[in-house]
Amino acid sequence: MSSPVDVLELRHHPGTTENCHPPDRATKFRLMAEGFSTEVNATDEATVIHVRGEIDMATAGRLRDVIEPHMGPKQKIILDLSEVEFMDSSSLKVLVQARGRLTEDGGSLILRNPSKAAHRLLTVAGANDLLETDAQDHPPDSN
């Protein structure tokens, strides 16, 4: 039998618009994906991709889709991670694959100004070799 607290928490209150059930999986992914954006600046020397928000299972594909058009022989891609609020292991897969393809063709992938969240994941995962920190030469925007 349920305790009085359980019954109270599960009871629907007529007249309210609140849903008593947690959001479904698709809604959760949609909400997470809304917190992700990129800005691409291509020059003759490199393509700089400024990443903001969360890179997780819902947004890792979008990051891959932003990187891939700029990949090619001897291409240099710089990901500025200074405004990344969260990264999970799905982002590592994208970064490792991109780095592998770029270096095979004489190019490079540089992770610039990793946020605390980005640096923590890369360190815990033992992926520090992905980091080429050049924050002294390229400080994050102060906006």
Tab-separated table of C-alpha atoms in Angstrom:
chain	number	residue	atom	x	y	z
A	1	MET	CA	0.000	0.000	0.000
A	2	SER	CA	1.239	3.523	-0.806
A	3	SER	CA	2.192	5.911	1.901
A	4	PRO	CA	0.261	9.203	2.156
A	5	VAL	CA	3.263	11.030	0.660
A	6	ASP	CA	3.312	8.743	-2.411
A	7	VAL	CA	-0.388	9.284	-3.009
A	8	LEU	CA	-0.022	13.053	-2.681
A	9	GLU	CA	2.886	13.185	-5.134
A	10	LEU	CA	1.101	11.148	-7.785
A	11	ARG	CA	-2.323	12.759	-7.543
A	12	HIS	CA	-3.412	14.994	-10.416
A	13	HIS	CA	-4.838	18.311	-9.318
A	14	PRO	CA	-7.804	19.346	-11.503
A	15	GLY	CA	-7.549	22.841	-12.887
A	16	THR	CA	-3.763	22.887	-13.127
A	17	THR	CA	-1.826	22.670	-16.357
A	18	GLU	CA	1.064	20.828	-14.786
A	19	ASN	CA	1.725	17.332	-16.009
A	20	CYS	CA	2.179	14.861	-13.167
A	21	HIS	CA	4.396	12.608	-15.293
A	22	PRO	CA	8.006	13.246	-16.240
A	23	PRO	CA	8.621	14.373	-19.837
A	24	ASP	CA	9.016	11.595	-22.378
A	25	ARG	CA	12.425	10.758	-23.834
A	26	ALA	CA	11.919	12.758	-27.060
A	27	THR	CA	10.975	15.852	-25.060
A	28	LYS	CA	14.103	15.508	-22.906
A	29	PHE	CA	16.326	15.269	-25.995
A	30	ARG	CA	14.622	18.253	-27.625
A	31	LEU	CA	15.133	20.356	-24.492
A	32	MET	CA	18.822	19.382	-24.266
A	33	ALA	CA	19.386	20.117	-27.963
A	34	GLU	CA	18.025	23.644	-27.547
A	35	GLY	CA	21.028	24.511	-25.350
A	36	PHE	CA	23.584	23.961	-28.146
A	37	SER	CA	24.877	26.326	-30.817
A	38	THR	CA	27.921	26.871	-32.989
A	39	GLU	CA	29.465	29.729	-34.910
A	40	VAL	CA	31.856	29.007	-37.784
A	41	ASN	CA	34.573	31.387	-38.979
A	42	ALA	CA	36.648	30.087	-41.882
A	43	THR	CA	39.928	31.730	-42.890
A	44	ASP	CA	42.746	30.686	-45.184
A	45	GLU	CA	44.668	29.332	-42.191
A	46	ALA	CA	41.947	27.451	-40.306
A	47	THR	CA	38.283	26.965	-39.600
A	48	VAL	CA	37.363	28.119	-36.108
A	49	ILE	CA	34.167	26.655	-34.678
A	50	HIS	CA	32.960	28.282	-31.472
A	51	VAL	CA	30.793	25.793	-29.545
A	52	ARG	CA	28.274	26.880	-26.892
A	53	GLY	CA	26.056	24.956	-24.506
A	54	GLU	CA	25.837	21.220	-24.011
A	55	ILE	CA	27.402	18.518	-26.153
A	56	ASP	CA	25.594	15.310	-25.300
A	57	MET	CA	23.826	12.402	-26.959
A	58	ALA	CA	21.189	14.765	-28.350
A	59	THR	CA	23.657	17.268	-29.845
A	60	ALA	CA	26.823	15.313	-30.720
A	61	GLY	CA	25.459	14.617	-34.207
A	62	ARG	CA	24.931	18.320	-34.745
A	63	LEU	CA	28.550	18.984	-33.766
A	64	ARG	CA	29.694	16.302	-36.233
A	65	ASP	CA	27.514	17.907	-38.937
A	66	VAL	CA	29.182	21.279	-38.336
A	67	ILE	CA	32.713	19.847	-38.439
A	68	GLU	CA	32.426	17.510	-41.454
A	69	PRO	CA	31.993	20.098	-44.251
A	70	HIS	CA	35.315	21.674	-43.239
A	71	MET	CA	37.308	18.439	-43.229
A	72	GLY	CA	39.718	17.736	-46.043
A	73	PRO	CA	43.382	17.285	-46.877
A	74	LYS	CA	45.670	19.489	-44.751
A	75	GLN	CA	42.712	21.238	-43.092
A	76	LYS	CA	43.072	22.765	-39.643
A	77	ILE	CA	39.924	22.897	-37.515
A	78	ILE	CA	39.929	24.722	-34.204
A	79	LEU	CA	37.086	24.043	-31.787
A	80	ASP	CA	36.750	26.805	-29.217
A	81	LEU	CA	35.183	25.076	-26.211
A	82	SER	CA	35.272	28.023	-23.822
A	83	GLU	CA	31.469	28.218	-23.596
A	84	VAL	CA	30.722	24.499	-23.365
A	85	GLU	CA	28.643	23.903	-20.245
A	86	PHE	CA	28.505	20.096	-20.414
A	87	MET	CA	30.110	17.278	-22.411
A	88	ASP	CA	29.440	13.556	-22.276
A	89	SER	CA	31.102	10.551	-23.885
A	90	SER	CA	29.150	10.936	-27.130
A	91	SER	CA	31.111	14.132	-27.776
A	92	LEU	CA	34.382	12.233	-27.358
A	93	LYS	CA	33.448	9.900	-30.192
A	94	VAL	CA	32.879	12.853	-32.523
A	95	LEU	CA	36.175	14.490	-31.536
A	96	VAL	CA	38.257	11.315	-31.824
A	97	GLN	CA	36.777	10.446	-35.226
A	98	ALA	CA	37.268	13.979	-36.555
A	99	ARG	CA	40.842	14.094	-35.317
A	100	GLY	CA	41.588	10.712	-36.880
A	101	ARG	CA	40.229	11.704	-40.287
A	102	LEU	CA	41.954	15.087	-40.236
A	103	THR	CA	45.367	13.750	-39.205
A	104	GLU	CA	45.209	10.969	-41.825
A	105	ASP	CA	45.016	13.705	-44.455
A	106	GLY	CA	47.751	15.900	-42.978
A	107	GLY	CA	45.365	18.183	-41.092
A	108	SER	CA	44.728	18.841	-37.427
A	109	LEU	CA	42.022	19.287	-34.824
A	110	ILE	CA	42.751	21.748	-32.025
A	111	LEU	CA	40.584	22.119	-28.944
A	112	ARG	CA	40.974	25.711	-27.835
A	113	ASN	CA	40.139	27.173	-24.434
A	114	PRO	CA	38.321	24.152	-23.006
A	115	SER	CA	35.818	25.091	-20.331
A	116	LYS	CA	36.033	23.392	-16.946
A	117	ALA	CA	33.367	20.905	-18.040
A	118	ALA	CA	35.186	20.090	-21.290
A	119	HIS	CA	38.580	19.820	-19.620
A	120	ARG	CA	37.178	17.572	-16.877
A	121	LEU	CA	35.694	15.085	-19.372
A	122	LEU	CA	38.843	14.987	-21.482
A	123	THR	CA	40.995	14.446	-18.390
A	124	VAL	CA	38.778	11.765	-16.842
A	125	ALA	CA	38.533	9.945	-20.181
A	126	GLY	CA	42.304	10.067	-20.650
A	127	ALA	CA	41.862	12.069	-23.835
A	128	ASN	CA	44.247	14.897	-22.969
A	129	ASP	CA	46.069	14.232	-26.225
A	130	LEU	CA	43.104	15.857	-27.980
A	131	LEU	CA	43.965	19.113	-26.243
A	132	GLU	CA	46.267	21.616	-27.807
A	133	THR	CA	45.592	24.537	-25.574
A	134	ASP	CA	46.565	27.862	-27.025
A	135	ALA	CA	44.513	30.004	-24.660
A	136	GLN	CA	47.394	32.415	-24.119
A	137	ASP	CA	47.433	33.293	-27.799
A	138	HIS	CA	43.649	33.244	-28.204
A	139	PRO	CA	41.819	34.238	-25.020
A	140	PRO	CA	38.064	33.582	-24.977
A	141	ASP	CA	35.786	36.464	-25.919
A	142	SER	CA	34.900	38.605	-22.951
A	143	ASN	CA	31.287	39.087	-24.132
